[in-house]
Coordinates of C-alpha atoms and ligand atoms in Angstrom, one line a residue:
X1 CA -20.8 19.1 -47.5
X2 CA -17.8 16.8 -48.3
X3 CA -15.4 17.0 -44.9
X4 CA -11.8 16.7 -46.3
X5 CA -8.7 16.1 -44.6
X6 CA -7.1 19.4 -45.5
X7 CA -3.0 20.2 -44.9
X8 CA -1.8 24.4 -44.5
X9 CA 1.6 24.7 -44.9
X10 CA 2.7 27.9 -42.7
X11 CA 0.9 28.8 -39.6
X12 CA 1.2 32.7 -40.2
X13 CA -1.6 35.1 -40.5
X14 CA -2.9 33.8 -43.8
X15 CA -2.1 29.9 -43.3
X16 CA -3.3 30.2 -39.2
X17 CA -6.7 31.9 -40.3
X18 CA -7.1 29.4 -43.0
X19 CA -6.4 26.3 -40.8
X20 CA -8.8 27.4 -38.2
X21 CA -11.6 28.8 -40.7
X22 CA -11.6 25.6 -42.7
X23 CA -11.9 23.4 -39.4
X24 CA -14.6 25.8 -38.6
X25 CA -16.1 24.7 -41.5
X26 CA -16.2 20.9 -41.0
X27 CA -12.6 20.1 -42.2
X28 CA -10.1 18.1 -40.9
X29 CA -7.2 19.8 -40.8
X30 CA -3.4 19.6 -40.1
X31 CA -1.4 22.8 -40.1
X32 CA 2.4 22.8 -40.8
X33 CA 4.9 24.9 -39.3
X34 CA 8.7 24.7 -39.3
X35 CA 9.3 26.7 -35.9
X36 CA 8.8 24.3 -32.9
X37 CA 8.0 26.9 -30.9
X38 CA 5.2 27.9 -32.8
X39 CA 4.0 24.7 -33.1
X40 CA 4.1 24.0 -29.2
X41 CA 2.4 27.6 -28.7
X42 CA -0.6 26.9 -31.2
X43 CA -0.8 23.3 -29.9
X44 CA -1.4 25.2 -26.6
X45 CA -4.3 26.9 -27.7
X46 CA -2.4 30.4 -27.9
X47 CA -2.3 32.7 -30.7
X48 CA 0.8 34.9 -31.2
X49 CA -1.0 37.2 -33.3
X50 CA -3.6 40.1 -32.6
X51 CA -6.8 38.5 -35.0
X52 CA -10.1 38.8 -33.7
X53 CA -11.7 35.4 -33.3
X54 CA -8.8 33.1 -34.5
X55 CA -7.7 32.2 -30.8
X56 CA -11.3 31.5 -30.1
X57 CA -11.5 29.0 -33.5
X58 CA -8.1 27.6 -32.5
X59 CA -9.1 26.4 -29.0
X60 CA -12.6 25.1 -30.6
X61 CA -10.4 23.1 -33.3
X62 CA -8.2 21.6 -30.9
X63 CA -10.9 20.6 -28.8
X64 CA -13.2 19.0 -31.3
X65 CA -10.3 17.0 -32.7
X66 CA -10.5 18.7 -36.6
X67 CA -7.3 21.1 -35.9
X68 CA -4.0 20.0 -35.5
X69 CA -0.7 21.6 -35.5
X70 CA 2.6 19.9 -36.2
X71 CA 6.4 20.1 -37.3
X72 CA 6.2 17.1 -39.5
X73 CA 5.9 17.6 -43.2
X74 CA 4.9 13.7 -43.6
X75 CA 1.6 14.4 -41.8
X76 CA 0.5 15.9 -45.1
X77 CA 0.5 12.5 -46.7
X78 CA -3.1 11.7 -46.1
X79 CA -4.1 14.8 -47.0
X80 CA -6.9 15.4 -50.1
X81 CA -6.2 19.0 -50.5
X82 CA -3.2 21.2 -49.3
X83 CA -3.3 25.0 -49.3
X84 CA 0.7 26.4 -49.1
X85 CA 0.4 29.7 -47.1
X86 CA 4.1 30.4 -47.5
X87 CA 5.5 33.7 -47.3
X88 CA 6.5 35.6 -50.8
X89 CA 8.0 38.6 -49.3
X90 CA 9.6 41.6 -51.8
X91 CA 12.9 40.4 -53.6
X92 CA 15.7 42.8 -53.7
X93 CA 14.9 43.7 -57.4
X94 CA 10.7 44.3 -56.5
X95 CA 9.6 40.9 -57.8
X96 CA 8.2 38.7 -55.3
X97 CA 10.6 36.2 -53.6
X98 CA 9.2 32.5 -54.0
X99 CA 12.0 30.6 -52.1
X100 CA 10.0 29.4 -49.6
X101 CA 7.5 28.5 -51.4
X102 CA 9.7 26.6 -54.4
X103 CA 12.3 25.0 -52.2
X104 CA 9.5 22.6 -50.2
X105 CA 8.4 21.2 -53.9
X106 CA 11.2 18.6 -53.8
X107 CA 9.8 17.4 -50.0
X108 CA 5.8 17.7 -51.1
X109 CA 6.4 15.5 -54.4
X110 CA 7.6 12.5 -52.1
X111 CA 4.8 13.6 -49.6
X112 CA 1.8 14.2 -51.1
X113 CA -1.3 11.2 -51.9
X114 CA -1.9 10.1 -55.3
X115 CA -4.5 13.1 -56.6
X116 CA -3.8 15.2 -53.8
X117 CA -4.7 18.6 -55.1
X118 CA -1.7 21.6 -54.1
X119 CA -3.5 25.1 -53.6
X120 CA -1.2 28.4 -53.7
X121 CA -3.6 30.8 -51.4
X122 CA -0.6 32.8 -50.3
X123 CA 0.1 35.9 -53.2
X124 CA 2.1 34.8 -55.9
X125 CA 3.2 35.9 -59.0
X126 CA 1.4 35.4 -62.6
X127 CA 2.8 31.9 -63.6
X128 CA 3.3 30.4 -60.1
X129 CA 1.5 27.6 -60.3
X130 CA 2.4 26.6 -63.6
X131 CA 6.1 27.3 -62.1
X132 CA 5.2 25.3 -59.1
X133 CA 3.9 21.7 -61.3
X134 CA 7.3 21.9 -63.1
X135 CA 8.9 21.6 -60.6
X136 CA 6.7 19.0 -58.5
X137 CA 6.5 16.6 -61.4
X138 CA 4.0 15.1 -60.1
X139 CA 1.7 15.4 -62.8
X140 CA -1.3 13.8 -60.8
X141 CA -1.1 16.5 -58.6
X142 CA -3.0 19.4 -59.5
X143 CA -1.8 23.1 -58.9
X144 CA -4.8 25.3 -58.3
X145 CA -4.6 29.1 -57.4
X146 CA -7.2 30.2 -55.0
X147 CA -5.6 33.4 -53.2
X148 CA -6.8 34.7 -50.0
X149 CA -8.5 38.3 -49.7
X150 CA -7.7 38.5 -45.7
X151 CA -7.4 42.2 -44.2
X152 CA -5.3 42.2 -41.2
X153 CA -7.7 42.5 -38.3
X154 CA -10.8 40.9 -40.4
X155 CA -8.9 37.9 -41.4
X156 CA -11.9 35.8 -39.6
X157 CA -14.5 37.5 -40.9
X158 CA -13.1 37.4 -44.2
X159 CA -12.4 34.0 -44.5
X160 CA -15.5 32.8 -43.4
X161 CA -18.0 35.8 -45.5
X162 CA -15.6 36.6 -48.4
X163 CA -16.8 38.9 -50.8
X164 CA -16.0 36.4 -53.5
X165 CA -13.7 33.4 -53.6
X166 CA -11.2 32.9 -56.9
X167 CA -10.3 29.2 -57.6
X168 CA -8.0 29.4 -60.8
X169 CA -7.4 25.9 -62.4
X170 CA -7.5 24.2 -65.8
X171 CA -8.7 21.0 -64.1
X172 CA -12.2 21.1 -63.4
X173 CA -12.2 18.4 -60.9
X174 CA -9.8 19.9 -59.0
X175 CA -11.4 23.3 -59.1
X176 CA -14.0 21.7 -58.3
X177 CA -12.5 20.3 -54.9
X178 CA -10.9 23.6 -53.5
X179 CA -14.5 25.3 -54.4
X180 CA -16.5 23.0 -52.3
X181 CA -14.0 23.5 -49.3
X182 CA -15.6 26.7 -48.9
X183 CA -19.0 25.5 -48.5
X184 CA -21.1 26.9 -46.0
X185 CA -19.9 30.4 -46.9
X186 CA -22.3 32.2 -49.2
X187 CA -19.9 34.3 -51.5
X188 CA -20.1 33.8 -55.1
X189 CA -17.7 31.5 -56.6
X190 CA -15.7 31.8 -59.5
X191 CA -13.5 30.0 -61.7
X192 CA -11.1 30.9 -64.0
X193 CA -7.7 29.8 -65.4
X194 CA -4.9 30.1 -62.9
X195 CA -3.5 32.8 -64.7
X196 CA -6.7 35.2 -64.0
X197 CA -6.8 34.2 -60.5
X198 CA -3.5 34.7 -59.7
X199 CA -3.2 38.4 -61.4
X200 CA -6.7 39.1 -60.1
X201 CA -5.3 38.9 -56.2
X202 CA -2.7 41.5 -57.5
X203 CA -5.4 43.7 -59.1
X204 CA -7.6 44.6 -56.1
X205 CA -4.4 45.0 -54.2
X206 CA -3.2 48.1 -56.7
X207 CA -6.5 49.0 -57.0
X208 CA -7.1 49.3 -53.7
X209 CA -3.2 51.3 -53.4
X210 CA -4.6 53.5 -55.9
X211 CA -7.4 54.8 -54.6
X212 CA -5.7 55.5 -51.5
X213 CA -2.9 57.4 -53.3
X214 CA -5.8 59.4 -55.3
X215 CA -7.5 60.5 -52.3
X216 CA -3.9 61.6 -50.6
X217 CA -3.3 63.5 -53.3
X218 CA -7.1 65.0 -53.7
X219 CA -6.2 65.6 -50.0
X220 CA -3.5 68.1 -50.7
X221 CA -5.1 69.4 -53.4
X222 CA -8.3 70.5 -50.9
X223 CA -5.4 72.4 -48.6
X224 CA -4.6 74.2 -51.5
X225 CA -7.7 75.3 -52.8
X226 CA -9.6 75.4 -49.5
X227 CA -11.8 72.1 -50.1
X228 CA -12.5 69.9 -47.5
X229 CA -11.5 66.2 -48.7
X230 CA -14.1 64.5 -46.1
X231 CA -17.2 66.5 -48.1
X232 CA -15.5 65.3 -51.5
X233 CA -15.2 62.1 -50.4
X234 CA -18.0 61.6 -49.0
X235 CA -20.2 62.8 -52.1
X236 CA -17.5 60.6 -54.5
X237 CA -18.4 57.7 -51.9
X238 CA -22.2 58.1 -52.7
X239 CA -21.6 57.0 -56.5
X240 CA -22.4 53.6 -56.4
X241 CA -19.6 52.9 -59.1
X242 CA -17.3 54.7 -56.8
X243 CA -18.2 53.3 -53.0
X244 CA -17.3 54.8 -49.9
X245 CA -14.7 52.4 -48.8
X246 CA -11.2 53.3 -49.1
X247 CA -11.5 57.2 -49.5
X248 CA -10.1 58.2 -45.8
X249 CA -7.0 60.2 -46.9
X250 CA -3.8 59.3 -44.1
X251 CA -0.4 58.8 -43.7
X252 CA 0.1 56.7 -47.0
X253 CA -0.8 53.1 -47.0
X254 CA 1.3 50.4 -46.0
X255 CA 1.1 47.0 -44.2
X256 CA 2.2 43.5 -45.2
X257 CA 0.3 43.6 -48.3
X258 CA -0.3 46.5 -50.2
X259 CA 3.3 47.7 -51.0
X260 CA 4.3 44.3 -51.9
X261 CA 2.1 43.6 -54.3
X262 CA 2.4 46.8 -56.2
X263 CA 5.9 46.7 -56.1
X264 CA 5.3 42.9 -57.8
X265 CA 2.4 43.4 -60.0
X266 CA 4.7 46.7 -61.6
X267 CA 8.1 44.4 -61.9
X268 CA 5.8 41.6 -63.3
X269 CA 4.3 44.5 -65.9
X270 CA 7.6 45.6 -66.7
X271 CA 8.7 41.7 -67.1
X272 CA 5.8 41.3 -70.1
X273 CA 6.4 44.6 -71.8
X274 CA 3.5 46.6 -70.4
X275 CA 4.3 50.2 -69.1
X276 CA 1.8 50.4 -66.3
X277 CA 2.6 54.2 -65.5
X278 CA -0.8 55.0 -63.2
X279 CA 0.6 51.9 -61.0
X280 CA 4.3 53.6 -60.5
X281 CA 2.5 56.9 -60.4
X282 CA 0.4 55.5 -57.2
X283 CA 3.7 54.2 -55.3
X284 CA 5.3 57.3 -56.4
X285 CA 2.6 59.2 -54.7
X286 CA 2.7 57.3 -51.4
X287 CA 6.4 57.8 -50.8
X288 CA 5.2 61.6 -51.5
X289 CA 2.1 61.5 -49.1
X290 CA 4.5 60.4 -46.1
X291 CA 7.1 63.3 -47.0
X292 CA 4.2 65.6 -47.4
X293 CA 3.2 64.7 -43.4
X294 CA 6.5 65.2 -42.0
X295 CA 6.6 68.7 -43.7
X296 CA 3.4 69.5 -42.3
X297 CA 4.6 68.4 -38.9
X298 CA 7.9 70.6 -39.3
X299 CA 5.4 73.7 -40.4
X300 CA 3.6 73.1 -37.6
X301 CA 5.8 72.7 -34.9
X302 CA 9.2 74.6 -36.1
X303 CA 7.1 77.5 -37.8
X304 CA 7.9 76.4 -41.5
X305 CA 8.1 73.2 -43.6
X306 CA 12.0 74.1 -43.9
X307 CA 12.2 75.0 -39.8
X308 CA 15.1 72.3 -37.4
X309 CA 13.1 69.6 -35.2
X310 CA 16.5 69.4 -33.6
X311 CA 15.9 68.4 -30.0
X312 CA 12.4 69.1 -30.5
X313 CA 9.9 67.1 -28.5
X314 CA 7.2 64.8 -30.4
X315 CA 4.3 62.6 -28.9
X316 CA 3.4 60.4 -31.7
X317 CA -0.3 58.5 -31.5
X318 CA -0.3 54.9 -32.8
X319 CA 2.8 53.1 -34.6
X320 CA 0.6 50.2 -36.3
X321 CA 0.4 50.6 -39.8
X322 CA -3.9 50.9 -39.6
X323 CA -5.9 50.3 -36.5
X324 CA -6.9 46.5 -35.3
X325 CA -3.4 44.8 -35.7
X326 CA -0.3 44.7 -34.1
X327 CA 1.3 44.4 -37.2
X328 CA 4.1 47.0 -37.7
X329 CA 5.3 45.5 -41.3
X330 CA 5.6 48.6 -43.4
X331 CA 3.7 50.7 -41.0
X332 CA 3.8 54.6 -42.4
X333 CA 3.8 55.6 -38.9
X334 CA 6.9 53.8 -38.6
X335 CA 8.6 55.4 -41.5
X336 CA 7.4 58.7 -40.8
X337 CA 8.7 58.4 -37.1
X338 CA 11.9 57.6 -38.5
X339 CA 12.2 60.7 -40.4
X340 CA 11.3 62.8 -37.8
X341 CA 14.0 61.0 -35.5
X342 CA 16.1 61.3 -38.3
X343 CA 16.2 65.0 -38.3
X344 CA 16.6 65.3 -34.9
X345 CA 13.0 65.4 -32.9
X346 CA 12.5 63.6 -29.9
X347 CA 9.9 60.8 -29.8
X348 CA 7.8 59.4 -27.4
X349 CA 5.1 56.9 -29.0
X350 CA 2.2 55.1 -27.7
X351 CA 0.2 52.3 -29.4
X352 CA -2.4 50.3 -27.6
X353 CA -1.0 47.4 -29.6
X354 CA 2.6 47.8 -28.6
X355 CA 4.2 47.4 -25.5
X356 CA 6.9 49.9 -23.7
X357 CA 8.9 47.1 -23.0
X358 CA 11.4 45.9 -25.8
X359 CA 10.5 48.6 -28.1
X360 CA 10.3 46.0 -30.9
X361 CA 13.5 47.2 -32.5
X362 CA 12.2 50.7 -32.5
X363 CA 15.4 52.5 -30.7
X364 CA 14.6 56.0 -31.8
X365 CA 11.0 56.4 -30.0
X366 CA 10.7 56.2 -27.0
X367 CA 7.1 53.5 -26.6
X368 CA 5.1 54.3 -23.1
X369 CA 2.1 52.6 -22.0
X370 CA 0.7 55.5 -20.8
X371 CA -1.2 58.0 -24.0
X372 CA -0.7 60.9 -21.9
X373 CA 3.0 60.7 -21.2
X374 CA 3.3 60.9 -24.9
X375 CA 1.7 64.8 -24.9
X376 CA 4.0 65.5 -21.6
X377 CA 6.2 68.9 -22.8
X378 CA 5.9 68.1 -26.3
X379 CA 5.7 70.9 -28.7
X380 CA 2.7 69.1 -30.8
X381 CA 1.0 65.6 -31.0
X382 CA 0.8 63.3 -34.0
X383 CA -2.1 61.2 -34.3
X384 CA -1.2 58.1 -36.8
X385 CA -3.2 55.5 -36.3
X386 CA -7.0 55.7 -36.3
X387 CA -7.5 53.7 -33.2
X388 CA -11.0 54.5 -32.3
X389 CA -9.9 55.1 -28.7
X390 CA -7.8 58.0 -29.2
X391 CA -11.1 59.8 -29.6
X392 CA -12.0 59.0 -26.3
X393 CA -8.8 60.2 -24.6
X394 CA -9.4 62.9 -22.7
X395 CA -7.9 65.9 -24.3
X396 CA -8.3 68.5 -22.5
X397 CA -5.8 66.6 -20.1
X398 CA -3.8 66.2 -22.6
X399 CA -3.7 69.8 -23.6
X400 CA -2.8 70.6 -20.0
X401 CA 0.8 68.8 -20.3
X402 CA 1.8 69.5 -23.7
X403 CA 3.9 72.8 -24.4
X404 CA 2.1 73.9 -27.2
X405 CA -2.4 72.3 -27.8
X406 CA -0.9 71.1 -31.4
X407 CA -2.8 67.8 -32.9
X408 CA -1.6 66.9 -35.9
X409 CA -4.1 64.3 -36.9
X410 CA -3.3 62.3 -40.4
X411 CA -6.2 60.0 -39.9
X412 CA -8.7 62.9 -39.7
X413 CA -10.0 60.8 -36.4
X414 CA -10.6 63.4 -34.1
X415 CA -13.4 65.5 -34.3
X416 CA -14.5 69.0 -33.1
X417 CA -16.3 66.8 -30.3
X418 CA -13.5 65.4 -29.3
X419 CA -11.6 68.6 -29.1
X420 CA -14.2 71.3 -28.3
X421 CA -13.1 73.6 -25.7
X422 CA -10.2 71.9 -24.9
X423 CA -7.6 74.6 -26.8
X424 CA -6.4 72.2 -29.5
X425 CA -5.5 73.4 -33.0
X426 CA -6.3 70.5 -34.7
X427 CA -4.4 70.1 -38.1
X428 CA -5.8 67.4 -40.4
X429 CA -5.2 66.5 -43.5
X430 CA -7.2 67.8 -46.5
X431 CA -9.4 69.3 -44.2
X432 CA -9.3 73.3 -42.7
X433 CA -7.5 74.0 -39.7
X434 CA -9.7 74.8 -36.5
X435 CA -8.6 76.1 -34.0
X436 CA -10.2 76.1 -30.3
X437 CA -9.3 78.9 -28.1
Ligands
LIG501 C1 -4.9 44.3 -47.6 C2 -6.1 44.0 -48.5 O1 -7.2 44.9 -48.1 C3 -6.6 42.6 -48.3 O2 -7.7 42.3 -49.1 C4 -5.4 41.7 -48.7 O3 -5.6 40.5 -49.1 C5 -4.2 42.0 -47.8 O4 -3.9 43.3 -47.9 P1 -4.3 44.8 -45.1 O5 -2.9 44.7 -45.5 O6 -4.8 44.1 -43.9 O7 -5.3 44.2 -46.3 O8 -4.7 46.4 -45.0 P2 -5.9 47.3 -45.5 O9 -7.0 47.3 -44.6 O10 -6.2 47.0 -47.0 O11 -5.2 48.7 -45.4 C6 -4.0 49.0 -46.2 C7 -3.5 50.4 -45.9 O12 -4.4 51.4 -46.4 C8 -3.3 50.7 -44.4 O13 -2.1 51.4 -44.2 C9 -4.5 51.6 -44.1 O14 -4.2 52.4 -42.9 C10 -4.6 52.4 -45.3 N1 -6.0 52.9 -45.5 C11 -7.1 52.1 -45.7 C12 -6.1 54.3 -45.6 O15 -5.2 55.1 -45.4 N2 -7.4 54.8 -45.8 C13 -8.5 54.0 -46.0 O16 -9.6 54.6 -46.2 C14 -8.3 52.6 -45.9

């Protein structure tokens, strides 16, 4: 394999993982980041992010002399390939916001080594990188799309055993390049014009958001009719065309990704005429699903979905928006906590990712370190994050300090193991309540 001298622009979770997978890999890479502090950390060795494995790759980069991080833009100059890992957060109007991203283009065209080839592997929009070579002109400079497929907590593992990797480029050379970069992974390969690549990021995003939405809503539809989702699902799961990934009904899906990129991929269908109804139909639904939980709390712990959770006490299970991050961006149990604060319940919160001290700009919930403060005197326990270790807690414990056994548990974690005999009504979703007494 070809060892390049790669540059990363942006050292956050998509541009970090990157930097440290492709020195992994045999690269030598410099990583640039704007905040000094960030820098100095990383230089350090030290990871400000919760990813399995990337501190480890980090230190091993650093010490073998492939990994670098700096503040200095003109470091990229020897580079053969850089990869911009900027962010593209939502814009005001939905679309996704490409300041960052545009406003270095001016710096990179003095920068950047005759036949360098520029690599957007953050999300972008249909169009970017034709967008991005305007306004470079630096026509010897290749734009190729190639956009990451990093889940939050796998980022490692994804990066370096990707299901498939997307290189979108009308310069075969160049394609060519970013391809053999990945070498030493075994996923298949394939290459398309940028236009494909970049949409095709958005469409296993929405695809992904509607599954999720389908299953929340099959979810409901189970309470109704007495099904229980986790036997539909599971049987759905078993079709091969189906799979069994993705069919865990919860509090509505959220993250740094996943609304984003609906929210883009509908403005940039609206933008070329197209009326993609099933996509607003699936964000519709997840603003639904997270109204439909905090009516089910209120029926649970106020006697009806119209009952006051004035002054009524609430131990909430996980803020994170899924388990194995300490990512909070868009995290349902956040917005769901907020309602409930909002009409007047009393929140205490513990995550094993987030600290009690600081509260991370949470002032409404009360964060303890401690899972079994949260159950102390409250009238009924929300579980909304699936960490694993919840199950282990020990319940019956827990049952002894709340005021009423009440589990409300939208990831349908806990189990009638995990609750046997210790008095629990345990209220998932989609599935029939049980009750231990
Ligand atoms: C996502 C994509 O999966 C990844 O490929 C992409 O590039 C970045 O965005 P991530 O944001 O880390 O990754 O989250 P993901 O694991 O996809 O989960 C998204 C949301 O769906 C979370 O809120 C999660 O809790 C929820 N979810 C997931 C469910 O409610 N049920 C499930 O069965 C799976």
């Amino acid at each position: 394999m070809a060892s390049r001298r790669v540059g990363v622009i942006g050292a956050g979770y998509v541009g970090l993982t990157s930097a440290a997978c492709l020195a992994h890999l045999g690269h030598d890479v410099v990583c640039v980041e704007k905040e000094t502090s960030k820098v100095d950390l990383l230089a350090a060795g030290v990871v400000p992010i919760a990813e399995p494995r990337l501190e480890e790759l980090v230190r091993q980069g650093l010490a073998n002399g492939r990994l670098r991080f700096t503040t200095t833009r003109e470091r990229l100059a020897s580079a053969e390939v850089v990869l911009l890992c900027l962010p593209t957060p939502m814009g005001r109007d939905g679309a996704a916001d490409l300041y960052a991203l545009e406003s270095i283009m001016p710096t990179l065209a003095s920068i950047l080594a005759p036949g360098c080839v520029l690599v957007t592997k953050s999300t972008v929009p249909v169009g970017t990188a034709g967008r991005i070579a305007e306004l470079l002109r630096r026509p010897d400079v290749p734009v190729v799309s190639n956009p990451e497929f990093l889940r939050e907590g796998h980022a490692v593992q994804d990066f370096l055993s990707p299901d498939r990797i997307v290189v979108g480029s009308a310069a075969p050379e160049a394609a060519t390049r970013v391809a053999e970069l990945y070498t030493g992974t075994k996923a298949p390969v394939l290459r398309t014009g940028t236009a494909s690549a970049e949409l095709a990021k958005y469409a296993s995003n929405a695809f992904l958001a509607m599954k999720l939405s389908y299953v929340n809503v099959l979810a409901e539809l189970c309470e109704r009719v007495g099904a229980d989702i986790t036997d539909v699902s599971r049987t759905m799961g078993l079709d091969e065309r189906i799979g069994p990934l993705f069919l865990v009904p919860g509090p509505g899906w959220g993250g740094s990704c996943l609304p984003k990129d609906t929210s883009a991929l509908l403005n940039a269908a609206d933008a070329a005429g197209v009326d993609f109804e099933l996509l607003r139909a699936t964000v519709r639904a997840n603003a639904r699903q997270q109204a439909m939980i905090v009516r089910k709390i209120r029926d649970a712990v106020a006697g009806s979905s119209a009952g006051s959770l004035q002054g009524i006490r609430i131990g909430l299970l996980g803020l994170t928006f899924k388990a194995g991050t300490d990512d909070l961006r868009d995290s349902p149990a956040i917005a769901i906590a907020e309602e409930l604060a909002a009409q007047g319940a009393l929140l205490t919160a513990y995550d094993p990712r987030v600290p009690a001290t600081g509260n991370r700009g949470l002032p409404r919930i009360h964060v303890v370190d401690d899972p079994y403060l949260v159950a102390k005197d409250a009238v009924a326990v929300v579980l909304l994050t699936e960490w694993p270790e919840f199950r282990e807690l020990d319940w019956a414990q827990l049952a002894a300090v709340t005021d009423r056994a009440v589990v409300i548990d939208t990831r349908n974690l806990l189990t009638d193991e995990t609750l046997g005999g210790t008095g629990f009504t345990h209220i998932g979703v989609g599935t029939p309540i049980s009750a231990d007494s």
